[in-house]
Each structure stands twice: as C-alpha cells, then as structure tokens.
CSV table of C-alpha atoms and ligand atoms in Angstrom, one decimal:
chain,number,residue,atom,x,y,z
A,928,MET,CA,96.4,111.9,91.9
A,929,TYR,CA,97.9,111.7,95.4
A,930,LEU,CA,101.0,113.9,96.1
A,931,TYR,CA,103.3,113.0,98.9
A,932,GLY,CA,105.1,115.2,101.5
A,933,THR,CA,106.4,118.4,99.9
A,934,GLN,CA,105.4,117.5,96.4
A,935,THR,CA,103.6,120.2,94.4
A,936,VAL,CA,103.0,121.1,90.8
A,937,ASN,CA,104.6,124.3,89.7
A,938,GLU,CA,103.4,126.9,87.2
A,939,LYS,CA,105.1,125.0,84.3
A,940,GLY,CA,103.0,122.0,85.2
A,941,HIS,CA,106.1,120.1,86.5
A,942,LEU,CA,106.2,117.9,89.6
A,943,THR,CA,108.4,119.4,92.3
A,944,ILE,CA,109.9,117.6,95.3
A,945,GLY,CA,111.4,119.5,98.2
A,946,GLY,CA,110.9,122.7,96.3
A,947,VAL,CA,112.9,121.4,93.3
A,948,ASP,CA,111.5,121.0,89.8
A,949,THR,CA,111.9,117.3,88.8
A,950,VAL,CA,112.3,118.2,85.1
A,951,ASP,CA,115.4,120.2,86.1
A,952,LEU,CA,116.6,117.3,88.2
A,953,ALA,CA,116.2,115.0,85.2
A,954,HIS,CA,118.3,117.4,83.0
A,955,ILE,CA,121.0,117.7,85.6
A,956,TYR,CA,121.4,114.1,86.8
A,957,GLY,CA,119.7,112.1,84.0
A,958,THR,CA,117.2,109.3,84.4
A,959,PRO,CA,116.3,107.0,86.0
A,960,LEU,CA,116.7,109.1,89.0
A,961,LEU,CA,115.6,108.3,92.6
A,962,VAL,CA,114.6,111.5,94.4
A,963,TYR,CA,114.2,111.7,98.1
A,964,ASP,CA,112.1,114.3,100.0
A,965,ILE,CA,114.2,114.7,103.1
A,966,ALA,CA,111.6,116.8,104.9
A,967,LEU,CA,109.2,113.9,104.6
A,968,PHE,CA,111.8,111.4,106.0
A,969,LYS,CA,112.3,113.8,108.9
A,970,GLU,CA,108.5,114.2,109.5
A,971,ARG,CA,108.1,110.4,109.6
A,972,ALA,CA,110.9,109.9,112.0
A,973,ALA,CA,109.6,112.7,114.3
A,974,ALA,CA,106.1,111.2,114.3
A,975,PHE,CA,107.4,107.9,115.9
A,976,GLN,CA,109.9,109.7,118.2
A,977,GLU,CA,107.4,112.3,119.5
A,978,THR,CA,104.7,109.8,120.3
A,979,PHE,CA,107.1,108.0,122.7
A,980,LYS,CA,108.3,111.3,124.1
A,981,LYS,CA,104.7,112.5,124.8
A,982,ALA,CA,104.0,109.4,126.8
A,983,GLY,CA,107.3,109.8,128.7
A,984,ILE,CA,108.4,106.3,127.6
A,985,GLN,CA,112.0,105.5,127.1
A,986,ALA,CA,112.4,104.3,123.5
A,987,GLN,CA,114.7,103.9,120.6
A,988,VAL,CA,113.5,104.3,117.0
A,989,ALA,CA,115.9,102.4,114.8
A,990,TYR,CA,115.9,102.9,111.1
A,991,ALA,CA,115.7,99.5,109.5
A,992,SER,CA,118.2,100.5,106.9
A,993,LYS,CA,117.9,97.5,104.6
A,994,ALA,CA,115.0,99.5,103.1
A,995,PHE,CA,117.5,102.0,101.7
A,996,SER,CA,121.1,102.0,102.7
A,997,SER,CA,123.6,104.7,101.8
A,998,ILE,CA,126.1,106.9,103.7
A,999,ALA,CA,124.0,110.0,103.2
A,1000,ILE,CA,120.7,108.6,104.6
A,1001,TYR,CA,122.7,107.2,107.6
A,1002,GLU,CA,124.0,110.7,108.2
A,1003,VAL,CA,120.5,112.2,108.2
A,1004,ALA,CA,119.3,109.4,110.5
A,1005,ALA,CA,122.1,110.1,112.9
A,1006,GLN,CA,121.2,113.8,113.0
A,1007,LEU,CA,117.7,112.9,113.9
A,1008,GLY,CA,118.8,110.8,116.8
A,1009,LEU,CA,117.5,107.6,115.2
A,1010,SER,CA,119.2,104.3,116.0
A,1011,LEU,CA,120.2,102.1,113.1
A,1012,ASP,CA,119.5,98.4,112.2
A,1013,VAL,CA,122.0,96.7,109.9
A,1014,VAL,CA,121.7,93.2,108.7
A,1015,SER,CA,125.2,92.5,107.2
A,1016,GLY,CA,128.8,93.5,107.3
A,1017,GLY,CA,128.2,95.6,104.2
A,1018,GLU,CA,125.5,97.7,105.9
A,1019,LEU,CA,127.7,97.9,109.0
A,1020,HIS,CA,130.6,99.1,106.9
A,1021,THR,CA,128.3,101.8,105.4
A,1022,ALA,CA,127.3,102.9,108.9
A,1023,VAL,CA,131.0,103.1,109.9
A,1024,ALA,CA,131.7,105.1,106.7
A,1025,ALA,CA,128.9,107.5,107.8
A,1026,ASN,CA,130.5,107.6,111.3
A,1027,PHE,CA,127.1,106.6,112.7
A,1028,PRO,CA,127.2,106.5,116.6
A,1029,ARG,CA,128.3,102.9,117.2
A,1030,GLU,CA,126.3,102.5,120.4
A,1031,LYS,CA,123.1,103.1,118.4
A,1032,ILE,CA,123.8,100.4,115.8
A,1033,HIS,CA,121.9,97.1,116.1
A,1034,PHE,CA,122.9,94.0,114.1
A,1035,HIS,CA,120.2,91.7,112.7
A,1036,GLY,CA,120.1,88.7,110.4
A,1037,ASN,CA,119.5,85.0,110.5
A,1038,ASN,CA,123.0,83.9,109.4
A,1039,LYS,CA,125.6,86.4,110.6
A,1040,SER,CA,129.0,85.1,109.9
A,1041,TYR,CA,131.9,84.8,112.4
A,1042,THR,CA,133.6,87.6,110.5
A,1043,GLU,CA,130.5,89.8,110.7
A,1044,LEU,CA,130.2,89.2,114.4
A,1045,GLN,CA,133.9,90.1,114.8
A,1046,TYR,CA,133.3,93.3,112.9
A,1047,ALA,CA,130.5,94.1,115.3
A,1048,PHE,CA,132.9,93.6,118.3
A,1049,ASP,CA,135.6,95.6,116.5
A,1050,GLU,CA,133.2,98.6,116.2
A,1051,LYS,CA,131.7,98.1,119.7
A,1052,ILE,CA,128.2,98.4,118.4
A,1053,GLY,CA,125.2,98.8,120.7
A,1054,CYS,CA,123.5,95.5,120.3
A,1055,ILE,CA,123.4,92.2,118.4
A,1056,VAL,CA,120.1,90.6,117.9
A,1057,LEU,CA,120.7,86.9,118.3
A,1058,ASP,CA,118.7,84.8,116.0
A,1059,ASN,CA,119.8,81.2,116.5
A,1060,PHE,CA,121.9,78.7,118.6
A,1061,HIS,CA,124.8,78.8,116.2
A,1062,GLU,CA,125.1,82.5,116.8
A,1063,ILE,CA,124.9,82.1,120.5
A,1064,GLU,CA,127.9,79.7,120.4
A,1065,MET,CA,129.9,82.1,118.2
A,1066,ILE,CA,129.2,85.1,120.2
A,1067,LYS,CA,130.2,83.3,123.4
A,1068,GLU,CA,133.4,82.2,121.8
A,1069,ILE,CA,134.2,85.7,120.5
A,1070,SER,CA,133.4,87.6,123.7
A,1071,GLU,CA,135.3,85.1,125.9
A,1072,ALA,CA,138.4,85.2,123.6
A,1073,ARG,CA,138.4,89.0,123.5
A,1074,LYS,CA,137.1,89.5,127.1
A,1075,GLU,CA,134.8,92.1,125.7
A,1076,LYS,CA,131.2,92.7,126.6
A,1077,MET,CA,128.3,92.8,124.1
A,1078,ASN,CA,124.6,93.7,124.5
A,1079,VAL,CA,122.2,91.3,122.9
A,1080,LEU,CA,118.5,90.8,122.3
A,1081,LEU,CA,116.9,87.4,121.6
A,1082,ARG,CA,114.8,87.4,118.4
A,1083,VAL,CA,111.7,85.3,119.0
A,1084,THR,CA,108.8,84.3,116.9
A,1085,PRO,CA,105.7,85.0,118.9
A,1086,GLY,CA,103.3,83.1,116.7
A,1087,VAL,CA,101.7,86.2,115.4
A,1088,HIS,CA,102.1,86.8,111.8
A,1089,ALA,CA,100.8,90.0,110.2
A,1090,SER,CA,100.8,90.7,106.5
A,1091,THR,CA,99.3,93.4,104.3
A,1092,HIS,CA,95.7,93.4,105.2
A,1093,ASP,CA,95.2,90.8,107.9
A,1094,TYR,CA,97.1,88.8,110.4
A,1095,ILE,CA,97.2,85.2,111.6
A,1096,THR,CA,98.2,83.7,114.9
A,1097,THR,CA,99.7,80.2,114.9
A,1098,GLY,CA,100.9,78.0,117.7
A,1099,GLN,CA,104.0,77.0,115.8
A,1100,GLU,CA,105.7,79.6,113.7
A,1101,ASP,CA,107.2,78.4,110.4
A,1102,SER,CA,109.9,81.1,110.0
A,1103,LYS,CA,113.6,81.1,109.2
A,1104,PHE,CA,114.0,83.9,111.8
A,1105,GLY,CA,114.3,83.6,115.6
A,1106,PHE,CA,113.6,81.3,118.4
A,1107,ASP,CA,110.2,79.9,118.8
A,1108,LEU,CA,108.5,81.4,121.9
A,1109,LYS,CA,106.2,78.4,122.5
A,1110,ASN,CA,108.2,75.2,122.0
A,1111,GLY,CA,110.9,75.9,124.6
A,1112,GLN,CA,113.6,77.2,122.2
A,1113,THR,CA,113.5,80.7,123.6
A,1114,ASP,CA,114.0,79.4,127.2
A,1115,ASP,CA,116.9,77.2,126.0
A,1116,ALA,CA,118.5,80.3,124.4
A,1117,PHE,CA,117.9,82.3,127.6
A,1118,LEU,CA,119.6,79.7,129.8
A,1119,LYS,CA,122.6,79.6,127.5
A,1120,LEU,CA,123.1,83.3,128.0
A,1121,HIS,CA,121.9,83.8,131.5
A,1122,ASN,CA,124.7,85.0,133.9
A,1123,HIS,CA,127.3,85.0,131.1
A,1124,PRO,CA,130.3,87.1,132.1
A,1125,TYR,CA,130.5,89.1,128.9
A,1126,ILE,CA,127.1,88.8,127.2
A,1127,GLN,CA,124.5,91.2,128.5
A,1128,LEU,CA,121.0,90.1,127.6
A,1129,LEU,CA,118.8,93.2,127.3
A,1130,GLY,CA,115.6,91.6,126.4
A,1131,MET,CA,113.5,90.3,123.5
A,1132,HIS,CA,112.8,91.2,119.9
A,1133,CYS,CA,110.2,90.3,117.4
A,1134,HIS,CA,109.3,91.5,113.9
A,1135,ILE,CA,105.9,90.2,112.8
A,1136,GLY,CA,105.7,91.2,109.2
A,1137,SER,CA,105.6,94.1,106.8
A,1138,GLN,CA,103.2,96.6,105.3
A,1139,ILE,CA,100.8,96.1,108.2
A,1140,PHE,CA,97.7,98.3,108.4
A,1141,GLU,CA,96.3,97.5,111.8
A,1142,THR,CA,97.5,97.7,115.4
A,1143,GLU,CA,96.0,94.5,116.8
A,1144,ALA,CA,98.9,92.3,115.7
A,1145,PHE,CA,101.4,94.5,117.5
A,1146,ARG,CA,99.3,94.2,120.7
A,1147,LEU,CA,99.2,90.4,120.5
A,1148,ALA,CA,103.0,90.3,119.9
A,1149,ALA,CA,103.7,92.6,122.8
A,1150,GLU,CA,101.5,90.5,125.0
A,1151,ALA,CA,103.2,87.3,124.0
A,1152,LEU,CA,106.7,88.7,124.7
A,1153,MET,CA,105.7,90.4,127.9
A,1154,THR,CA,104.1,87.1,129.1
A,1155,LYS,CA,107.5,85.4,128.6
A,1156,MET,CA,109.3,88.2,130.3
A,1157,VAL,CA,107.1,87.9,133.4
A,1158,GLU,CA,107.7,84.2,133.4
A,1159,TRP,CA,111.5,84.7,133.4
A,1160,ARG,CA,111.2,87.2,136.2
A,1161,GLN,CA,109.3,84.7,138.3
A,1162,LYS,CA,111.5,81.7,137.4
A,1163,PHE,CA,114.9,83.2,137.1
A,1164,LYS,CA,114.7,86.6,138.8
A,1165,PHE,CA,115.8,88.1,135.4
A,1166,THR,CA,114.3,91.4,134.3
A,1167,CYS,CA,114.4,92.5,130.7
A,1168,SER,CA,115.2,96.1,130.2
A,1169,VAL,CA,114.3,96.2,126.5
A,1170,LEU,CA,111.3,95.1,124.5
A,1171,ASN,CA,111.8,95.5,120.7
A,1172,LEU,CA,108.6,95.2,118.7
A,1173,GLY,CA,110.2,95.5,115.2
A,1174,GLY,CA,108.9,97.4,112.2
A,1175,GLY,CA,106.4,96.7,109.5
A,1176,PHE,CA,104.2,99.8,109.6
A,1177,GLY,CA,102.2,100.1,106.3
A,1178,ILE,CA,102.4,103.0,103.8
A,1179,ARG,CA,100.3,104.3,100.9
A,1180,TYR,CA,101.6,102.9,97.6
A,1181,THR,CA,98.2,103.4,95.8
A,1182,ALA,CA,94.8,104.9,96.6
A,1183,GLU,CA,93.7,101.5,97.9
A,1184,ASP,CA,96.1,101.7,100.8
A,1185,GLU,CA,94.9,103.5,103.9
A,1186,PRO,CA,97.8,103.6,106.3
A,1187,LEU,CA,97.5,104.6,109.9
A,1188,HIS,CA,99.4,107.5,111.3
A,1189,PRO,CA,102.7,106.3,112.9
A,1190,SER,CA,101.5,107.4,116.3
A,1191,LYS,CA,98.7,104.8,116.2
A,1192,TYR,CA,101.1,101.9,116.2
A,1193,VAL,CA,103.2,103.4,118.9
A,1194,GLU,CA,100.2,104.2,121.1
A,1195,GLU,CA,98.9,100.6,120.9
A,1196,MET,CA,102.3,99.3,121.9
A,1197,GLU,CA,102.6,101.8,124.8
A,1198,SER,CA,99.2,101.0,126.2
A,1199,THR,CA,99.8,97.2,126.0
A,1200,VAL,CA,103.2,97.4,127.6
A,1201,LEU,CA,102.0,99.8,130.3
A,1202,SER,CA,99.0,97.8,131.2
A,1203,MET,CA,100.9,94.5,131.4
A,1204,ALA,CA,103.7,96.1,133.4
A,1205,ARG,CA,101.1,97.4,135.8
A,1206,THR,CA,99.2,94.1,136.1
A,1207,TYR,CA,102.4,92.1,136.8
A,1208,ASN,CA,104.3,94.8,138.6
A,1209,TYR,CA,107.0,94.6,136.0
A,1210,PRO,CA,109.6,97.4,135.7
A,1211,LEU,CA,108.7,99.3,132.5
A,1212,PRO,CA,111.1,98.2,129.8
A,1213,GLU,CA,112.4,100.5,127.1
A,1214,ILE,CA,110.4,100.0,123.9
A,1215,TRP,CA,112.4,99.8,120.7
A,1216,ILE,CA,110.9,99.9,117.2
A,1217,GLU,CA,112.4,99.4,113.8
A,1218,PRO,CA,110.5,101.2,111.0
A,1219,GLY,CA,112.1,100.8,107.5
A,1220,ARG,CA,109.5,101.3,104.8
A,1221,SER,CA,107.5,103.8,106.8
A,1222,LEU,CA,110.5,106.1,107.1
A,1223,VAL,CA,111.8,106.1,103.5
A,1224,GLY,CA,109.1,104.6,101.3
A,1225,ASP,CA,106.9,107.5,100.4
A,1226,ALA,CA,109.8,109.9,100.6
A,1227,GLY,CA,111.2,108.4,97.4
A,1228,THR,CA,110.0,109.0,93.9
A,1229,THR,CA,111.6,107.5,90.7
A,1230,ILE,CA,111.8,109.7,87.6
A,1231,TYR,CA,112.0,107.8,84.4
A,1232,THR,CA,112.1,108.9,80.7
A,1233,ILE,CA,109.5,107.4,78.4
A,1234,GLY,CA,110.8,105.7,75.3
A,1235,SER,CA,108.8,103.4,73.1
A,1236,THR,CA,105.1,102.9,73.2
A,1237,LYS,CA,103.4,99.8,71.8
A,1238,GLU,CA,99.7,99.4,71.3
A,1239,VAL,CA,98.2,95.9,71.3
A,1240,PRO,CA,94.9,96.7,69.8
A,1241,ASN,CA,91.9,96.2,72.1
A,1242,ILE,CA,94.1,94.9,74.8
A,1243,ARG,CA,96.6,97.4,76.2
A,1244,THR,CA,99.2,100.0,75.5
A,1245,TYR,CA,102.7,99.4,76.7
A,1246,VAL,CA,104.7,102.5,77.6
A,1247,SER,CA,108.4,101.6,78.2
A,1248,VAL,CA,110.7,103.5,80.5
A,1249,ASP,CA,114.5,103.7,80.8
A,1250,GLY,CA,114.6,101.5,83.9
A,1251,GLY,CA,112.6,98.6,85.3
A,1252,MET,CA,113.1,95.5,87.4
A,1253,SER,CA,116.8,96.4,87.7
A,1254,ASP,CA,116.0,99.4,89.8
A,1255,ASN,CA,112.7,98.3,91.2
A,1256,ILE,CA,112.1,94.6,91.4
A,1257,ARG,CA,109.1,94.7,93.8
A,1258,PRO,CA,106.4,94.5,91.1
A,1259,ALA,CA,108.1,91.5,89.5
A,1260,LEU,CA,109.1,89.9,92.8
A,1261,TYR,CA,105.8,90.2,94.7
A,1262,GLY,CA,103.3,91.9,92.6
A,1263,ALA,CA,103.8,95.2,94.3
A,1264,LYS,CA,101.5,98.0,93.1
A,1265,TYR,CA,102.5,101.6,92.4
A,1266,SER,CA,101.0,104.8,91.0
A,1267,ALA,CA,102.5,107.2,88.5
A,1268,ALA,CA,102.1,110.6,86.9
A,1269,SER,CA,103.6,112.4,83.9
A,1270,ALA,CA,106.1,114.6,85.8
A,1271,ASN,CA,106.6,117.2,83.0
A,1272,ARG,CA,102.8,117.5,82.3
A,1273,MET,CA,101.1,117.2,85.6
A,1274,LEU,CA,98.3,119.6,84.6
A,1275,ASP,CA,97.3,117.6,81.5
A,1276,PRO,CA,94.5,115.2,82.0
A,1277,HIS,CA,95.8,111.8,83.2
A,1278,SER,CA,93.3,109.8,81.3
A,1279,ASP,CA,95.4,107.4,79.2
A,1280,LYS,CA,95.2,103.9,80.7
A,1281,VAL,CA,98.6,102.2,80.0
A,1282,THR,CA,100.9,99.5,81.3
A,1283,ILE,CA,104.3,100.8,82.3
A,1284,ALA,CA,107.0,98.4,81.1
A,1285,GLY,CA,110.6,98.3,82.1
A,1286,LYS,CA,113.5,97.8,79.6
A,1287,CYS,CA,114.7,94.5,81.0
A,1288,CYS,CA,114.5,91.4,78.8
A,1289,GLU,CA,111.7,89.7,80.8
A,1290,SER,CA,108.0,89.8,79.9
A,1291,GLY,CA,107.4,90.1,83.6
A,1292,ASP,CA,109.3,93.4,83.7
A,1293,LYS,CA,106.2,95.6,84.2
A,1294,LEU,CA,106.4,98.3,86.8
A,1295,ILE,CA,102.7,99.2,86.8
A,1296,GLU,CA,100.0,97.0,85.2
A,1297,GLU,CA,97.4,99.8,85.0
A,1298,ALA,CA,98.5,103.4,85.2
A,1299,PHE,CA,96.7,106.6,84.2
A,1300,ILE,CA,99.0,109.2,82.7
A,1301,ALA,CA,99.0,112.1,80.2
A,1302,GLN,CA,99.0,111.0,76.6
A,1303,PRO,CA,102.6,109.7,76.4
A,1304,VAL,CA,105.1,111.2,74.1
A,1305,GLU,CA,108.7,109.9,73.8
A,1306,GLY,CA,110.9,111.9,76.1
A,1307,ASP,CA,108.2,112.6,78.6
A,1308,LEU,CA,109.1,112.1,82.2
A,1309,LEU,CA,107.3,109.6,84.3
A,1310,ALA,CA,107.2,109.7,88.1
A,1311,ILE,CA,106.6,106.5,90.0
A,1312,PHE,CA,105.7,107.4,93.6
A,1313,CYS,CA,106.6,105.8,96.8
A,1314,THR,CA,109.7,104.0,95.6
A,1315,GLY,CA,112.0,104.9,98.5
A,1316,ALA,CA,112.0,101.5,100.2
A,1317,TYR,CA,113.3,98.2,99.0
A,1318,THR,CA,114.1,99.5,95.5
A,1319,TYR,CA,117.7,100.7,95.2
A,1320,SER,CA,118.6,98.4,98.0
A,1321,MET,CA,117.4,95.5,95.9
A,1322,ALA,CA,118.7,96.9,92.6
A,1323,SER,CA,120.7,94.7,90.2
A,1324,ASN,CA,122.8,95.1,87.1
A,1325,TYR,CA,120.5,92.7,85.1
A,1326,ASN,CA,121.1,93.3,81.4
A,1327,ARG,CA,124.1,95.2,82.6
A,1328,LEU,CA,122.0,98.3,83.3
A,1329,PRO,CA,123.9,100.8,85.4
A,1330,LYS,CA,122.2,101.6,88.7
A,1331,PRO,CA,120.4,105.0,88.9
A,1332,ALA,CA,121.6,108.1,90.6
A,1333,ILE,CA,120.1,109.2,93.9
A,1334,VAL,CA,119.5,112.8,94.8
A,1335,PHE,CA,118.2,114.4,98.1
A,1336,CYS,CA,116.0,117.4,98.0
A,1337,GLU,CA,115.0,119.8,100.7
A,1338,ASP,CA,114.0,123.5,100.9
A,1339,GLY,CA,114.7,124.1,97.2
A,1340,GLN,CA,118.1,122.6,97.4
A,1341,HIS,CA,119.3,119.3,95.8
A,1342,GLN,CA,122.4,117.2,96.3
A,1343,LEU,CA,123.6,114.0,94.6
A,1344,VAL,CA,124.1,111.3,97.3
A,1345,VAL,CA,124.7,108.3,95.1
A,1346,ARG,CA,126.2,108.8,91.7
A,1347,ARG,CA,124.9,107.0,88.6
A,1348,GLU,CA,126.9,103.9,87.7
A,1349,THR,CA,128.9,104.2,84.5
A,1350,TYR,CA,129.8,101.5,82.0
A,1351,GLU,CA,133.2,101.4,83.6
A,1352,ASP,CA,131.6,100.6,86.9
A,1353,ILE,CA,129.7,97.8,85.2
A,1354,ILE,CA,132.9,96.0,84.2
A,1355,ARG,CA,135.0,97.0,87.2
A,1356,LEU,CA,135.0,93.5,88.8
A,1357,ASP,CA,135.6,91.7,85.6
A,1358,ILE,CA,138.9,90.0,84.9
A,1359,PRO,CA,139.8,89.2,81.3
A,1360,LEU,CA,141.0,85.7,80.5
A,1361,GLN,CA,144.4,84.8,81.6
A,1362,LYS,CA,144.8,81.0,81.4
A,1363,ILE,CA,141.5,79.1,81.5
A,1364,GLY,CA,139.9,78.6,78.1
A,1365,ARG,CA,142.4,80.9,76.3
A,1366,GLU,CA,143.4,79.7,72.9
A,1367,GLN,CA,146.9,78.4,73.1
A,1368,SER,CA,149.4,80.1,70.8
A,1369,LYS,CA,152.4,78.0,69.8
B,1712,LIG,C1,112.8,94.4,107.5
B,1712,LIG,C2,112.8,94.5,109.0
B,1712,LIG,C3,112.3,95.7,109.6
B,1712,LIG,C4,111.7,96.8,108.8
B,1712,LIG,O1,110.5,96.4,108.2
B,1712,LIG,P1,109.6,97.5,107.4
B,1712,LIG,O2,108.5,96.7,106.9
B,1712,LIG,O3,110.4,98.1,106.3
B,1712,LIG,O4,109.2,98.5,108.4
B,1712,LIG,C5,112.4,95.8,110.9
B,1712,LIG,N1,113.0,94.8,111.7
B,1712,LIG,C6,113.5,93.7,111.2
B,1712,LIG,C7,114.1,92.7,112.1
B,1712,LIG,C8,113.4,93.5,109.8
B,1712,LIG,O5,113.9,92.4,109.3
C-alpha cells in the first residue's frame, strides 16, 4: 500500500494524516470526510517554485483552483506566494472572500460573460486570459468605457495534445479552447489587441492536457509558442514578456502511475525557453505555469464509512460506502482509478478483493472496481487516496446527498474548512408552491 506525504499508521493501526488519527477525525466530523495534508500541498508548491528560483528564471506558479476551490485553500496559496487561476465569477468571488492578492489572480474560461469580465475589472485582477474573438470585443468595450487598463494573455492551441500516457501533435486543433496557432486566428487576435490604449498584451498561454507523465509535450508546446513570439517580434516589433505553459502535471492515483518530480517539467520548460531565446536573441520571457491536480490531488484523502456488503457468488463482492459519485464523480465520469485502505485497520492484511460502491442510485456508481482491503465489517472506515483534485469541486447533491465536510491537517492539528451540508442546506434554494399548479380552493 502506498502512503502519501505525511501519512503514517499509528500504534492503534489507524491511518494518520498530518499527525492526526483519521479515526478520531471521523468521530469528530463524521463521514464522508475529505482530509487535506497541508504539508504535502506546501511541499508540492515549493517544488515548482524552487526549481524556477534555482535557475534564476522569473516565474509565476498559479494554482489552477478549479481542482479544489475554497476560501481556506486560497488563503494557504496566498501565503505560499502562489498566483491563482479562476475560471468563473464564483471562483473569483471565493478569491475575493479569501482576500487573495488581486494582482496575482488570472481569469480563464472559454465563455466568460460580460458580467464576469466587469467583475474582473472591478477587482483589478492581474490578468485575463483571452480565449476567443467575442471576449476580445467585450474586453475592448469594457476597458474603453471605463478607461481602465487590463493585462491579458492570448490562449492558443499549439497543435500539441497530451493525455495520460502519450501525446499527439495535430496540424489543426479541434478544441473549444483558444485561438488556433496555425490557421491565422492567433495573428488576427493579436492584431485586434496590438497598440490598444487600455489592453496590455503580456504574451501567450497554452494548456495542453491533464495527467501528463512526460516532458516532451511541454517542450513541443513551448517551441510552438516561442516560434510565434519570434515571428511577432520580427513582423510587428512586439515582444512578449510572459509565456504561460499551463498545467497538467501527472500524479500517482494508483501503483500503475509513475509521475515525474515537478522539477522535471519545469527544467524541460526552462531549457527549451532558454535555448530558443538564445538562438533568436529574444529577451527571456517570464514563465508562468498552472498546476492544479499536482498541487492538491495527492494531498486529499476521503474517509468513508462502510455500510452494506453484498456478495455476488463467484463474481465479486460489493462493499458500499456512505458517499459515492456525489462526492467523487471521476470514476463514473471518466473511468478514473483510485486505491483504498481500511483506515481503522491498516495493519490487518489487505487481502479481500472487493468493488467499492457508492450509495447513489446508479449502477455505475462504483468508486473502485477492484480494491484490496481488510475483511470489511460494517462501520469500518475506508480511505480512498488521492482525492484532493476534481472531487469536491465537481460534487453534486444527486439523490439529495449533503456534500461532505473538509478538514485541513498539519503538525498534529486539524481544522474544519468547509462544513458538512445539512438537510436544511439541501432545501435552502427551494420555494414551495405559490400559484402554479396549486389546487384552487373555492
Ligand atoms: C484545468 C487547467 C489547469 C490545471 O490542470 P491540472 O491538470 O489540474 O494541472 C491549468 N490551466 C488551465 C487553463 C486549465 O484549464
């Protein structure tokens, strides 16, 4: 069994995270409970930051906060000197509530609304990453009306697409995001912004995929963007000061995943950008990156309570837990794989092969197809590892299940940072019948 970060097994045979016994946490806060190892989050952030620092390269490491958005995680990110990517007014509002330094907030998304863009101007955020021509028109209108400046990056699709275990390069990128680098769209976008009195184009951005395990795709993407930057410098005497190469760095969900150390990705980017800058005598741009999953993914562990167990003779044993696709939709949505352990009996042999099922009314609500755990007894605690990214942020109230609580642990201390939803929360937006469909009384 693979333990992450500060995880250990104590003398009672219980899983601990950040020096805190998870069985105690389950008693205090209930289950399902999402537990974050804050020391591990900090370690991951430092690994990216320090690699840039060592090379003496100006950089911003922006936490791509759609992976897990809450006031408390934004507060930790701010303390660490991270920048912050938001993709909606709601995430921006959370950042404002956390009093995140505005100049370090970057706004993403392929369909930002007029209202969201206004909000970004109201808060004077650091940068808007422009995705399409519609946004260019809107941002021109807003900045001219308000006579206010805004920094922007152009999001481009470099024709490099990386996924879990390989990458492909295509001439024409079929993506809903960004301007195509090769068919002239990126140049058109550039010309619409060039020399604008209020819009300051800082440079280019790309994000080539997620859960990537090799560095080659990042090198190709950096080369593609730098090539365009060199062209603009020759043609238009315009120099980009920022090259944003996105996120997508892979993490270990199960034993099959073999992620690289964060420094490896950063070093590949650095050497590509340095060598191209030297070749073309281009002033070295700042490199920005946007890790999401690789900052919070393995720092999160979900603790569930085991309820019913059902044996289908000669086929499999279902072990059901008190959450499921409502708090982690990734297995149902894209076949994501996880590993688990019996959190209250870590020292018992984990030799029972079972399927971990959720409690939602969908046959597809299985969290782990094949898990090895201690012989399950009702009331046992089950830890599913590496659930820190794209779980709570994608959670729903399907079957009107309340969303779980979230607790941060570090140095033997724990603090609730998102409280568990109550049944009152579940109905708080409901409005009982007033007119429509109400039986008429005479
Ligand atoms: C989702 C996203 C990221 C983060 O991706 P991870 O795989 O979580 O690292 C970074 N940048 C952009 C633009 C994204 O959309």
